[in-house]
mmCIF file of C-alpha atoms in Angstrom:
data_model
loop_
_atom_site.group_PDB
_atom_site.id
_atom_site.type_symbol
_atom_site.label_atom_id
_atom_site.label_comp_id
_atom_site.label_asym_id
_atom_site.label_seq_id
_atom_site.Cartn_x
_atom_site.Cartn_y
_atom_site.Cartn_z
ATOM 1 C CA UNK A 1 -1.440 8.682 15.696
ATOM 2 C CA UNK A 2 0.287 6.402 14.015
ATOM 3 C CA UNK A 3 1.830 6.810 10.197
ATOM 4 C CA UNK A 4 1.443 5.591 6.889
ATOM 5 C CA UNK A 5 3.280 3.406 5.418
ATOM 6 C CA UNK A 6 5.190 3.360 1.582
ATOM 7 C CA UNK A 7 4.651 0.478 -0.901
ATOM 8 C CA UNK A 8 6.740 0.288 -4.054
ATOM 9 C CA UNK A 9 5.655 -1.865 -6.769
ATOM 10 C CA UNK A 10 7.642 -2.239 -10.106
ATOM 11 C CA UNK A 11 7.610 -5.116 -11.982
ATOM 12 C CA UNK A 12 8.427 -5.756 -15.959
ATOM 13 C CA UNK A 13 5.964 -4.559 -18.595
ATOM 14 C CA UNK A 14 4.232 -8.157 -19.525
ATOM 15 C CA UNK A 15 3.873 -8.573 -15.560
ATOM 16 C CA UNK A 16 0.267 -6.951 -15.625
ATOM 17 C CA UNK A 17 1.599 -4.353 -13.262
ATOM 18 C CA UNK A 18 -0.652 -1.620 -14.720
ATOM 19 C CA UNK A 19 -3.961 -3.269 -14.258
ATOM 20 C CA UNK A 20 -3.309 -5.093 -10.778
ATOM 21 C CA UNK A 21 -3.003 -1.579 -9.182
ATOM 22 C CA UNK A 22 -6.112 -0.346 -10.731
ATOM 23 C CA UNK A 23 -7.739 -3.519 -8.982
ATOM 24 C CA UNK A 24 -5.955 -2.746 -5.948
ATOM 25 C CA UNK A 25 -6.697 0.692 -5.730
ATOM 26 C CA UNK A 26 -11.120 -0.423 -5.924
ATOM 27 C CA UNK A 27 -10.194 -3.017 -3.469
ATOM 28 C CA UNK A 28 -8.374 -0.480 -1.182
ATOM 29 C CA UNK A 29 -9.489 3.315 -1.869
ATOM 30 C CA UNK A 30 -8.159 4.544 1.014
ATOM 31 C CA UNK A 31 -4.082 4.420 -0.358
ATOM 32 C CA UNK A 32 -2.912 6.934 -2.002
ATOM 33 C CA UNK A 33 -1.327 6.735 -5.238
ATOM 34 C CA UNK A 34 1.627 8.630 -5.906
ATOM 35 C CA UNK A 35 1.449 10.870 -9.624
ATOM 36 C CA UNK A 36 5.069 10.779 -11.081
ATOM 37 C CA UNK A 37 6.087 14.526 -12.374
ATOM 38 C CA UNK A 38 7.369 13.628 -16.529
ATOM 39 C CA UNK A 39 7.938 16.207 -19.170
ATOM 40 C CA UNK A 40 6.936 14.037 -21.768
ATOM 41 C CA UNK A 41 3.782 15.523 -24.125
ATOM 42 C CA UNK A 42 0.756 14.109 -23.135
ATOM 43 C CA UNK A 43 -0.800 11.356 -25.152
ATOM 44 C CA UNK A 44 -4.186 10.751 -25.837
ATOM 45 C CA UNK A 45 -6.638 9.416 -23.401
ATOM 46 C CA UNK A 46 -4.247 10.736 -20.599
ATOM 47 C CA UNK A 47 -5.246 14.068 -17.983
ATOM 48 C CA UNK A 48 -3.131 15.948 -16.451
ATOM 49 C CA UNK A 49 -3.099 14.787 -13.103
ATOM 50 C CA UNK A 50 -3.941 11.341 -13.675
ATOM 51 C CA UNK A 51 -1.716 8.977 -13.343
ATOM 52 C CA UNK A 52 1.233 12.247 -14.329
ATOM 53 C CA UNK A 53 1.696 15.659 -13.801
ATOM 54 C CA UNK A 54 3.133 16.895 -17.014
ATOM 55 C CA UNK A 55 5.118 19.675 -16.622
ATOM 56 C CA UNK A 56 8.389 21.473 -18.339
ATOM 57 C CA UNK A 57 12.267 20.591 -18.307
ATOM 58 C CA UNK A 58 12.768 23.564 -16.228
ATOM 59 C CA UNK A 59 10.111 23.099 -13.685
ATOM 60 C CA UNK A 60 11.569 19.542 -12.942
ATOM 61 C CA UNK A 61 15.005 20.727 -13.044
ATOM 62 C CA UNK A 62 14.552 23.129 -10.489
ATOM 63 C CA UNK A 63 12.772 20.057 -8.360
ATOM 64 C CA UNK A 64 15.928 18.465 -8.636
ATOM 65 C CA UNK A 65 17.866 20.919 -7.598
ATOM 66 C CA UNK A 66 15.462 21.695 -4.600
ATOM 67 C CA UNK A 67 15.933 18.219 -3.615
ATOM 68 C CA UNK A 68 12.227 18.141 -4.130
ATOM 69 C CA UNK A 69 12.625 14.250 -6.085
ATOM 70 C CA UNK A 70 12.195 10.919 -4.011
ATOM 71 C CA UNK A 71 13.771 9.787 -7.244
ATOM 72 C CA UNK A 72 14.420 10.200 -11.049
ATOM 73 C CA UNK A 73 15.354 9.094 -14.144
ATOM 74 C CA UNK A 74 15.769 10.244 -18.256
ATOM 75 C CA UNK A 75 13.861 8.146 -20.461
ATOM 76 C CA UNK A 76 14.179 8.831 -24.249
ATOM 77 C CA UNK A 77 15.332 12.400 -23.396
ATOM 78 C CA UNK A 78 12.366 12.854 -20.739
ATOM 79 C CA UNK A 79 12.382 13.623 -17.240
ATOM 80 C CA UNK A 80 10.729 10.736 -14.859
ATOM 81 C CA UNK A 81 10.384 11.763 -11.266
ATOM 82 C CA UNK A 82 8.809 10.691 -8.114
ATOM 83 C CA UNK A 83 7.804 14.635 -5.871
ATOM 84 C CA UNK A 84 8.501 14.084 -2.358
ATOM 85 C CA UNK A 85 6.173 15.867 -0.715
ATOM 86 C CA UNK A 86 2.678 14.370 -1.321
ATOM 87 C CA UNK A 87 4.549 10.761 -0.154
ATOM 88 C CA UNK A 88 5.808 12.664 3.310
ATOM 89 C CA UNK A 89 2.378 13.878 3.716
ATOM 90 C CA UNK A 90 0.578 10.775 3.485
ATOM 91 C CA UNK A 91 3.398 9.142 6.038
ATOM 92 C CA UNK A 92 1.993 11.525 8.521
ATOM 93 C CA UNK A 93 -1.462 11.870 7.688
ATOM 94 C CA UNK A 94 -1.215 7.992 8.475
ATOM 95 C CA UNK A 95 -2.383 7.113 4.933
ATOM 96 C CA UNK A 96 -0.488 4.020 3.258
ATOM 97 C CA UNK A 97 0.975 5.271 -0.164
ATOM 98 C CA UNK A 98 1.398 3.131 -3.379
ATOM 99 C CA UNK A 99 4.965 3.960 -5.426
ATOM 100 C CA UNK A 100 4.856 2.752 -9.322
ATOM 101 C CA UNK A 101 8.046 2.706 -10.124
ATOM 102 C CA UNK A 102 11.049 0.879 -11.926
ATOM 103 C CA UNK A 103 13.971 -0.861 -10.120
ATOM 104 C CA UNK A 104 16.453 2.031 -10.345
ATOM 105 C CA UNK A 105 13.619 4.449 -8.978
ATOM 106 C CA UNK A 106 13.028 1.743 -6.272
ATOM 107 C CA UNK A 107 16.697 1.700 -5.411
ATOM 108 C CA UNK A 108 16.399 5.564 -4.924
ATOM 109 C CA UNK A 109 13.551 5.414 -2.951
ATOM 110 C CA UNK A 110 14.713 2.818 -0.310
ATOM 111 C CA UNK A 111 17.762 4.838 -0.113
ATOM 112 C CA UNK A 112 15.646 7.612 1.090
ATOM 113 C CA UNK A 113 12.923 5.664 3.015
ATOM 114 C CA UNK A 114 14.397 2.840 4.924
ATOM 115 C CA UNK A 115 11.112 1.656 5.817
ATOM 116 C CA UNK A 116 9.422 1.671 2.408
ATOM 117 C CA UNK A 117 8.199 -1.683 1.767
ATOM 118 C CA UNK A 118 9.022 -2.821 -1.666
ATOM 119 C CA UNK A 119 6.996 -5.419 -3.758
ATOM 120 C CA UNK A 120 8.012 -7.197 -7.211
ATOM 121 C CA UNK A 121 5.578 -8.061 -9.722
ATOM 122 C CA UNK A 122 6.695 -11.626 -11.363
ATOM 123 C CA UNK A 123 5.124 -13.169 -14.664
ATOM 124 C CA UNK A 124 4.118 -16.819 -13.680
ATOM 125 C CA UNK A 125 7.131 -17.766 -15.787
ATOM 126 C CA UNK A 126 9.466 -17.246 -18.977
ATOM 127 C CA UNK A 127 7.040 -18.635 -21.893
ATOM 128 C CA UNK A 128 4.341 -16.828 -20.458
ATOM 129 C CA UNK A 129 6.320 -13.676 -20.363
ATOM 130 C CA UNK A 130 7.396 -13.722 -23.852
ATOM 131 C CA UNK A 131 3.638 -14.890 -24.814
ATOM 132 C CA UNK A 132 2.431 -11.446 -22.968
ATOM 133 C CA UNK A 133 5.581 -9.036 -24.931
ATOM 134 C CA UNK A 134 4.389 -10.655 -28.452
ATOM 135 C CA UNK A 135 1.336 -9.384 -28.641
ATOM 136 C CA UNK A 136 -1.411 -10.439 -30.704
ATOM 137 C CA UNK A 137 1.671 -12.131 -33.360
ATOM 138 C CA UNK A 138 2.040 -8.671 -35.172
ATOM 139 C CA UNK A 139 5.559 -7.672 -33.571
ATOM 140 C CA UNK A 140 9.016 -8.498 -35.359
ATOM 141 C CA UNK A 141 11.033 -10.883 -33.271
ATOM 142 C CA UNK A 142 13.417 -8.111 -32.894
ATOM 143 C CA UNK A 143 11.269 -5.915 -31.082
ATOM 144 C CA UNK A 144 10.353 -9.361 -28.986
ATOM 145 C CA UNK A 145 13.848 -10.031 -27.778
ATOM 146 C CA UNK A 146 14.483 -6.433 -26.976
ATOM 147 C CA UNK A 147 11.083 -6.317 -24.621
ATOM 148 C CA UNK A 148 12.425 -9.670 -23.595
ATOM 149 C CA UNK A 149 16.067 -8.239 -22.720
ATOM 150 C CA UNK A 150 14.438 -5.269 -20.822
ATOM 151 C CA UNK A 151 12.108 -7.491 -18.537
ATOM 152 C CA UNK A 152 14.448 -9.912 -18.194
ATOM 153 C CA UNK A 153 17.057 -6.974 -16.857
ATOM 154 C CA UNK A 154 14.458 -5.966 -14.079
ATOM 155 C CA UNK A 155 13.537 -9.633 -13.330
ATOM 156 C CA UNK A 156 17.371 -9.809 -12.347
ATOM 157 C CA UNK A 157 17.044 -7.247 -10.027
ATOM 158 C CA UNK A 158 13.749 -8.983 -8.125
ATOM 159 C CA UNK A 159 15.532 -9.849 -4.798
ATOM 160 C CA UNK A 160 16.167 -6.228 -4.308
ATOM 161 C CA UNK A 161 12.498 -6.456 -3.040
ATOM 162 C CA UNK A 162 11.226 -7.386 0.019
ATOM 163 C CA UNK A 163 8.140 -9.414 -1.363
ATOM 164 C CA UNK A 164 7.754 -11.094 -4.851
ATOM 165 C CA UNK A 165 3.775 -11.715 -6.150
ATOM 166 C CA UNK A 166 3.311 -14.071 -9.319
ATOM 167 C CA UNK A 167 0.911 -12.931 -11.653
ATOM 168 C CA UNK A 168 -0.488 -15.881 -12.763
ATOM 169 C CA UNK A 169 -4.002 -14.933 -11.446
ATOM 170 C CA UNK A 170 -5.177 -11.687 -10.981
ATOM 171 C CA UNK A 171 -7.248 -12.305 -8.118
ATOM 172 C CA UNK A 172 -4.617 -14.074 -6.203
ATOM 173 C CA UNK A 173 -2.143 -11.485 -7.021
ATOM 174 C CA UNK A 174 -4.105 -8.575 -5.859
ATOM 175 C CA UNK A 175 -4.903 -10.291 -2.752
ATOM 176 C CA UNK A 176 -1.539 -11.012 -1.951
ATOM 177 C CA UNK A 177 -0.701 -7.645 -2.692
ATOM 178 C CA UNK A 178 -2.871 -6.384 0.156
ATOM 179 C CA UNK A 179 -1.435 -9.203 1.986
ATOM 180 C CA UNK A 180 1.587 -7.230 2.191
ATOM 181 C CA UNK A 181 -0.383 -3.879 3.013
ATOM 182 C CA UNK A 182 -3.041 -5.187 5.528
ATOM 183 C CA UNK A 183 0.285 -7.198 7.414
ATOM 184 C CA UNK A 184 1.832 -4.489 7.480
ATOM 185 C CA UNK A 185 -0.792 -1.995 8.926
ATOM 186 C CA UNK A 186 -0.360 -4.735 12.165
ATOM 187 C CA UNK A 187 2.996 -4.305 12.854
ATOM 188 C CA UNK A 188 3.989 -3.503 16.353
ATOM 189 C CA UNK A 189 5.327 -0.488 15.441
ATOM 190 C CA UNK A 190 2.118 1.342 13.641
ATOM 191 C CA UNK A 191 0.209 -0.574 16.942
ATOM 192 C CA UNK A 192 1.736 0.830 19.922
ATOM 193 C CA UNK A 193 -1.591 3.094 20.685
ATOM 194 C CA UNK A 194 -3.448 0.015 21.538
ATOM 195 C CA UNK A 195 -0.675 -1.277 24.056
ATOM 196 C CA UNK A 196 -0.893 1.931 25.630
ATOM 197 C CA UNK A 197 -4.809 2.190 25.494
ATOM 198 C CA UNK A 198 -5.050 -0.958 26.574
ATOM 199 C CA UNK A 199 -2.710 -0.446 29.761
ATOM 200 C CA UNK A 200 -3.598 2.863 30.316
ATOM 201 C CA UNK A 201 -5.797 2.673 33.295
ATOM 202 C CA UNK A 202 -3.366 0.612 35.341
ATOM 203 C CA UNK B 1 12.296 -26.336 -1.886
ATOM 204 C CA UNK B 2 11.285 -23.281 0.150
ATOM 205 C CA UNK B 3 11.361 -23.687 3.962
ATOM 206 C CA UNK B 4 8.477 -23.039 6.110
ATOM 207 C CA UNK B 5 7.557 -20.380 8.669
ATOM 208 C CA UNK B 6 6.978 -20.301 12.116
ATOM 209 C CA UNK B 7 4.560 -18.719 13.806
ATOM 210 C CA UNK B 8 4.609 -17.768 17.396
ATOM 211 C CA UNK B 9 1.025 -16.690 18.571
ATOM 212 C CA UNK B 10 0.682 -15.056 22.536
ATOM 213 C CA UNK B 11 -2.216 -13.429 23.900
ATOM 214 C CA UNK B 12 -3.153 -13.191 27.777
ATOM 215 C CA UNK B 13 -6.698 -14.849 28.738
ATOM 216 C CA UNK B 14 -9.378 -12.682 27.954
ATOM 217 C CA UNK B 15 -7.747 -11.952 24.495
ATOM 218 C CA UNK B 16 -9.975 -14.729 22.290
ATOM 219 C CA UNK B 17 -6.573 -16.456 21.936
ATOM 220 C CA UNK B 18 -8.006 -19.866 21.768
ATOM 221 C CA UNK B 19 -11.057 -19.543 19.763
ATOM 222 C CA UNK B 20 -8.941 -17.430 17.156
ATOM 223 C CA UNK B 21 -6.334 -20.602 16.467
ATOM 224 C CA UNK B 22 -9.185 -22.882 16.064
ATOM 225 C CA UNK B 23 -10.433 -20.622 13.210
ATOM 226 C CA UNK B 24 -7.177 -19.628 11.788
ATOM 227 C CA UNK B 25 -6.542 -23.644 11.285
ATOM 228 C CA UNK B 26 -10.016 -24.083 9.575
ATOM 229 C CA UNK B 27 -9.456 -21.553 6.973
ATOM 230 C CA UNK B 28 -5.346 -22.670 6.336
ATOM 231 C CA UNK B 29 -6.038 -26.326 7.111
ATOM 232 C CA UNK B 30 -2.283 -26.570 5.742
ATOM 233 C CA UNK B 31 -1.249 -24.875 8.817
ATOM 234 C CA UNK B 32 0.757 -27.015 11.554
ATOM 235 C CA UNK B 33 0.278 -26.611 15.023
ATOM 236 C CA UNK B 34 2.588 -27.273 17.734
ATOM 237 C CA UNK B 35 1.489 -29.796 20.229
ATOM 238 C CA UNK B 36 2.990 -29.108 23.874
ATOM 239 C CA UNK B 37 4.774 -31.693 25.938
ATOM 240 C CA UNK B 38 2.927 -31.183 29.480
ATOM 241 C CA UNK B 39 3.303 -33.245 32.505
ATOM 242 C CA UNK B 40 0.140 -32.343 34.580
ATOM 243 C CA UNK B 41 -2.783 -34.880 34.280
ATOM 244 C CA UNK B 42 -5.460 -35.008 31.446
ATOM 245 C CA UNK B 43 -8.605 -33.135 32.058
ATOM 246 C CA UNK B 44 -11.985 -33.942 31.101
ATOM 247 C CA UNK B 45 -12.572 -33.220 27.504
ATOM 248 C CA UNK B 46 -8.573 -33.822 26.348
ATOM 249 C CA UNK B 47 -7.243 -36.190 24.518
ATOM 250 C CA UNK B 48 -4.030 -37.474 23.699
ATOM 251 C CA UNK B 49 -1.937 -35.564 21.322
ATOM 252 C CA UNK B 50 -4.617 -32.951 20.563
ATOM 253 C CA UNK B 51 -3.375 -30.173 22.159
ATOM 254 C CA UNK B 52 -0.913 -31.572 24.355
ATOM 255 C CA UNK B 53 0.991 -34.765 24.710
ATOM 256 C CA UNK B 54 0.401 -35.543 28.271
ATOM 257 C CA UNK B 55 4.342 -37.324 29.621
ATOM 258 C CA UNK B 56 5.958 -37.981 32.722
ATOM 259 C CA UNK B 57 8.356 -35.905 34.054
ATOM 260 C CA UNK B 58 11.556 -38.159 34.138
ATOM 261 C CA UNK B 59 10.263 -38.143 29.892
ATOM 262 C CA UNK B 60 10.137 -34.623 30.166
ATOM 263 C CA UNK B 61 13.736 -33.916 32.322
ATOM 264 C CA UNK B 62 15.110 -36.187 29.781
ATOM 265 C CA UNK B 63 13.809 -33.627 26.880
ATOM 266 C CA UNK B 64 15.044 -31.048 28.768
ATOM 267 C CA UNK B 65 18.316 -32.540 28.751
ATOM 268 C CA UNK B 66 18.799 -33.577 25.521
ATOM 269 C CA UNK B 67 18.008 -30.075 24.242
ATOM 270 C CA UNK B 68 14.575 -31.181 23.049
ATOM 271 C CA UNK B 69 12.367 -28.387 23.709
ATOM 272 C CA UNK B 70 12.537 -24.933 22.052
ATOM 273 C CA UNK B 71 11.243 -23.517 25.580
ATOM 274 C CA UNK B 72 9.735 -24.666 28.712
ATOM 275 C CA UNK B 73 8.073 -23.379 31.811
ATOM 276 C CA UNK B 74 6.766 -24.324 34.900
ATOM 277 C CA UNK B 75 3.848 -23.396 36.186
ATOM 278 C CA UNK B 76 1.763 -24.704 39.728
ATOM 279 C CA UNK B 77 4.738 -27.575 39.792
ATOM 280 C CA UNK B 78 3.806 -29.118 36.017
ATOM 281 C CA UNK B 79 6.284 -28.605 33.060
ATOM 282 C CA UNK B 80 4.924 -27.046 30.140
ATOM 283 C CA UNK B 81 6.990 -27.242 26.915
ATOM 284 C CA UNK B 82 7.547 -27.067 23.452
ATOM 285 C CA UNK B 83 9.141 -29.862 21.073
ATOM 286 C CA UNK B 84 11.714 -28.493 18.902
ATOM 287 C CA UNK B 85 11.402 -31.580 16.566
ATOM 288 C CA UNK B 86 8.114 -31.573 14.919
ATOM 289 C CA UNK B 87 9.202 -27.774 14.250
ATOM 290 C CA UNK B 88 12.022 -28.480 12.517
ATOM 291 C CA UNK B 89 10.183 -30.622 10.182
ATOM 292 C CA UNK B 90 7.843 -28.429 9.594
ATOM 293 C CA UNK B 91 10.102 -25.950 8.578
ATOM 294 C CA UNK B 92 12.050 -28.189 6.170
ATOM 295 C CA UNK B 93 8.732 -29.708 4.523
ATOM 296 C CA UNK B 94 7.998 -26.180 3.492
ATOM 297 C CA UNK B 95 5.169 -26.241 6.271
ATOM 298 C CA UNK B 96 4.066 -22.745 8.020
ATOM 299 C CA UNK B 97 3.750 -23.530 11.741
ATOM 300 C CA UNK B 98 1.857 -22.041 14.603
ATOM 301 C CA UNK B 99 3.017 -22.159 17.994
ATOM 302 C CA UNK B 100 0.814 -21.180 20.891
ATOM 303 C CA UNK B 101 2.660 -20.135 23.571
ATOM 304 C CA UNK B 102 3.062 -17.595 26.748
ATOM 305 C CA UNK B 103 5.589 -14.522 26.513
ATOM 306 C CA UNK B 104 7.712 -16.319 28.371
ATOM 307 C CA UNK B 105 7.795 -19.165 26.080
ATOM 308 C CA UNK B 106 8.144 -16.883 22.923
ATOM 309 C CA UNK B 107 11.164 -14.743 24.074
ATOM 310 C CA UNK B 108 12.911 -18.442 24.252
ATOM 311 C CA UNK B 109 11.904 -19.327 20.888
ATOM 312 C CA UNK B 110 12.979 -16.051 19.763
ATOM 313 C CA UNK B 111 16.224 -16.384 20.776
ATOM 314 C CA UNK B 112 16.331 -19.919 19.201
ATOM 315 C CA UNK B 113 14.718 -19.102 15.853
ATOM 316 C CA UNK B 114 15.611 -15.548 14.594
ATOM 317 C CA UNK B 115 13.591 -15.916 11.265
ATOM 318 C CA UNK B 116 10.323 -17.012 13.479
ATOM 319 C CA UNK B 117 6.953 -13.984 13.131
ATOM 320 C CA UNK B 118 5.580 -13.308 16.712
ATOM 321 C CA UNK B 119 1.812 -12.266 16.821
ATOM 322 C CA UNK B 120 0.524 -11.046 19.665
ATOM 323 C CA UNK B 121 -3.363 -10.608 20.238
ATOM 324 C CA UNK B 122 -4.720 -8.270 22.282
ATOM 325 C CA UNK B 123 -8.185 -7.706 23.769
ATOM 326 C CA UNK B 124 -9.906 -4.142 22.342
ATOM 327 C CA UNK B 125 -9.957 -2.320 25.633
ATOM 328 C CA UNK B 126 -9.243 -2.199 29.284
ATOM 329 C CA UNK B 127 -13.096 -2.252 30.047
ATOM 330 C CA UNK B 128 -13.509 -5.548 27.231
ATOM 331 C CA UNK B 129 -10.611 -7.286 29.080
ATOM 332 C CA UNK B 130 -12.047 -6.716 32.725
ATOM 333 C CA UNK B 131 -15.491 -7.742 31.777
ATOM 334 C CA UNK B 132 -14.049 -10.990 29.645
ATOM 335 C CA UNK B 133 -12.437 -11.775 32.598
ATOM 336 C CA UNK B 134 -15.145 -11.508 34.746
ATOM 337 C CA UNK B 135 -17.285 -14.240 33.216
ATOM 338 C CA UNK B 136 -20.652 -14.064 34.265
ATOM 339 C CA UNK B 137 -20.341 -12.254 36.982
ATOM 340 C CA UNK B 138 -20.133 -14.818 39.293
ATOM 341 C CA UNK B 139 -16.175 -14.615 40.770
ATOM 342 C CA UNK B 140 -15.316 -12.628 43.348
ATOM 343 C CA UNK B 141 -13.524 -9.233 43.160
ATOM 344 C CA UNK B 142 -9.969 -10.932 44.349
ATOM 345 C CA UNK B 143 -10.178 -13.811 41.364
ATOM 346 C CA UNK B 144 -10.684 -10.677 38.768
ATOM 347 C CA UNK B 145 -8.277 -8.453 40.233
ATOM 348 C CA UNK B 146 -5.475 -11.605 39.827
ATOM 349 C CA UNK B 147 -6.385 -12.487 36.304
ATOM 350 C CA UNK B 148 -6.042 -8.402 35.427
ATOM 351 C CA UNK B 149 -2.687 -8.680 36.808
ATOM 352 C CA UNK B 150 -1.763 -11.702 34.996
ATOM 353 C CA UNK B 151 -3.532 -10.496 31.514
ATOM 354 C CA UNK B 152 -1.638 -6.393 31.948
ATOM 355 C CA UNK B 153 1.732 -8.381 32.695
ATOM 356 C CA UNK B 154 1.742 -9.960 29.123
ATOM 357 C CA UNK B 155 0.242 -6.843 27.546
ATOM 358 C CA UNK B 156 3.104 -5.200 28.595
ATOM 359 C CA UNK B 157 5.200 -7.124 26.941
ATOM 360 C CA UNK B 158 3.477 -6.867 23.666
ATOM 361 C CA UNK B 159 6.049 -4.483 22.353
ATOM 362 C CA UNK B 160 8.528 -7.744 21.744
ATOM 363 C CA UNK B 161 6.040 -9.064 19.074
ATOM 364 C CA UNK B 162 6.570 -8.636 15.578
ATOM 365 C CA UNK B 163 2.858 -7.864 15.091
ATOM 366 C CA UNK B 164 -0.429 -7.019 17.160
ATOM 367 C CA UNK B 165 -3.996 -8.220 16.180
ATOM 368 C CA UNK B 166 -6.652 -6.554 18.005
ATOM 369 C CA UNK B 167 -9.511 -9.229 18.760
ATOM 370 C CA UNK B 168 -12.481 -6.926 18.668
ATOM 371 C CA UNK B 169 -14.272 -8.660 15.855
ATOM 372 C CA UNK B 170 -13.428 -12.258 15.644
ATOM 373 C CA UNK B 171 -13.589 -12.559 11.888
ATOM 374 C CA UNK B 172 -11.312 -9.428 11.029
ATOM 375 C CA UNK B 173 -8.671 -10.993 13.555
ATOM 376 C CA UNK B 174 -8.927 -13.951 11.718
ATOM 377 C CA UNK B 175 -8.198 -12.291 8.185
ATOM 378 C CA UNK B 176 -5.867 -10.067 9.966
ATOM 379 C CA UNK B 177 -3.597 -13.027 11.298
ATOM 380 C CA UNK B 178 -4.170 -14.607 7.933
ATOM 381 C CA UNK B 179 -2.453 -11.779 6.243
ATOM 382 C CA UNK B 180 0.453 -12.131 8.228
ATOM 383 C CA UNK B 181 0.739 -15.509 7.622
ATOM 384 C CA UNK B 182 -0.039 -15.221 3.969
ATOM 385 C CA UNK B 183 2.449 -12.094 3.206
ATOM 386 C CA UNK B 184 5.527 -13.967 4.790
ATOM 387 C CA UNK B 185 5.145 -16.465 2.197
ATOM 388 C CA UNK B 186 5.723 -13.626 -0.403
ATOM 389 C CA UNK B 187 8.736 -12.601 1.389
ATOM 390 C CA UNK B 188 11.674 -12.484 -1.159
ATOM 391 C CA UNK B 189 13.986 -14.934 0.391
ATOM 392 C CA UNK B 190 10.816 -17.620 0.109
ATOM 393 C CA UNK B 191 10.223 -16.920 -3.380
ATOM 394 C CA UNK B 192 13.519 -16.798 -4.988
ATOM 395 C CA UNK B 193 12.966 -20.128 -6.626
ATOM 396 C CA UNK B 194 10.459 -17.592 -8.894
ATOM 397 C CA UNK B 195 13.322 -15.234 -9.797
ATOM 398 C CA UNK B 196 15.423 -18.651 -10.651
ATOM 399 C CA UNK B 197 12.720 -20.135 -13.051
ATOM 400 C CA UNK B 198 11.745 -16.933 -14.858
ATOM 401 C CA UNK B 199 15.381 -16.521 -15.797
ATOM 402 C CA UNK B 200 16.523 -20.168 -16.235
ATOM 403 C CA UNK B 201 15.652 -19.935 -19.814
ATOM 404 C CA UNK B 202 18.268 -17.115 -20.106
#
């Protein structure tokens, strides 16, 4: 059986990445989605095991010490990480796995999984990014500046990725991500069985 | 401006490659198609410059000596080759170019154009290949065997290609080839302008 592929998806706040991933998972329901382990408290509307597994600091530090994470980071005093086991299982099951992660996490995963394919979601322009991060015009200039700096810092590292998908029109962007995933399934190393299949009678 | 991509498409007789390419060019009319130079005579239904440029042996040997061919071969005493100039121009114009060529030609092109992406069109099974090569049942066993051996010889070299597209259902196969071409357009080296574009105001 052929192995599954790992697809790292990153993009700054304002790239529309979250909506894209929801749409992608609707279009390709066979995709698995990596659930992050995090130590912050659950917020309203969040459910255990949906997008995150909410765990204790002790449990998280055990996972670090046991090498059970593909990547992790801290943010405002909390841990965020990607458990390794479900990703390894997806690869072995021949299923494709989506990992949504920031530029630092992506760099850590690339070092461990050299076959991982990475996709950076890009806003169409500086102006559009600023408009999206300004919200409904109720935010302070300072907050908008802070968000812009953070987003631009991620965009400066977009060249570390294999593919860049510009999210101007959402349908186009979802189709673009799909073409990356579908083409990866056609790679010769994932299709070698068909060569043997057709030749077996010789 | 970003450079165009070169897509080598090969597949044995019985793979349905020709029909796939016609459909592909209908779906993505912006694609350019490499016209082979050949020295055999024109057959009924063929037109100068459509799929082939019919040229003299002298002219062909001049092209060989001047290094104007990306690849060439002889078949039943005639020369067949891919002129370099239109391919170089497509790359510079930022246009994608399709080159339909056999496994030997593909190997020659790969050596010269290391960025070329190659796709092998595969029949779905040994039985289906044999059925397709048997025609309407009016062929001799010997002729069918000869066709099978030639096709299987090409299939043995499928692993030299980047992608394998199985042509069972033609719509699926055309979409598969499209996903390879479209995903290639999203490669970071072809999208670097958008990073600069979004960052330019910083």
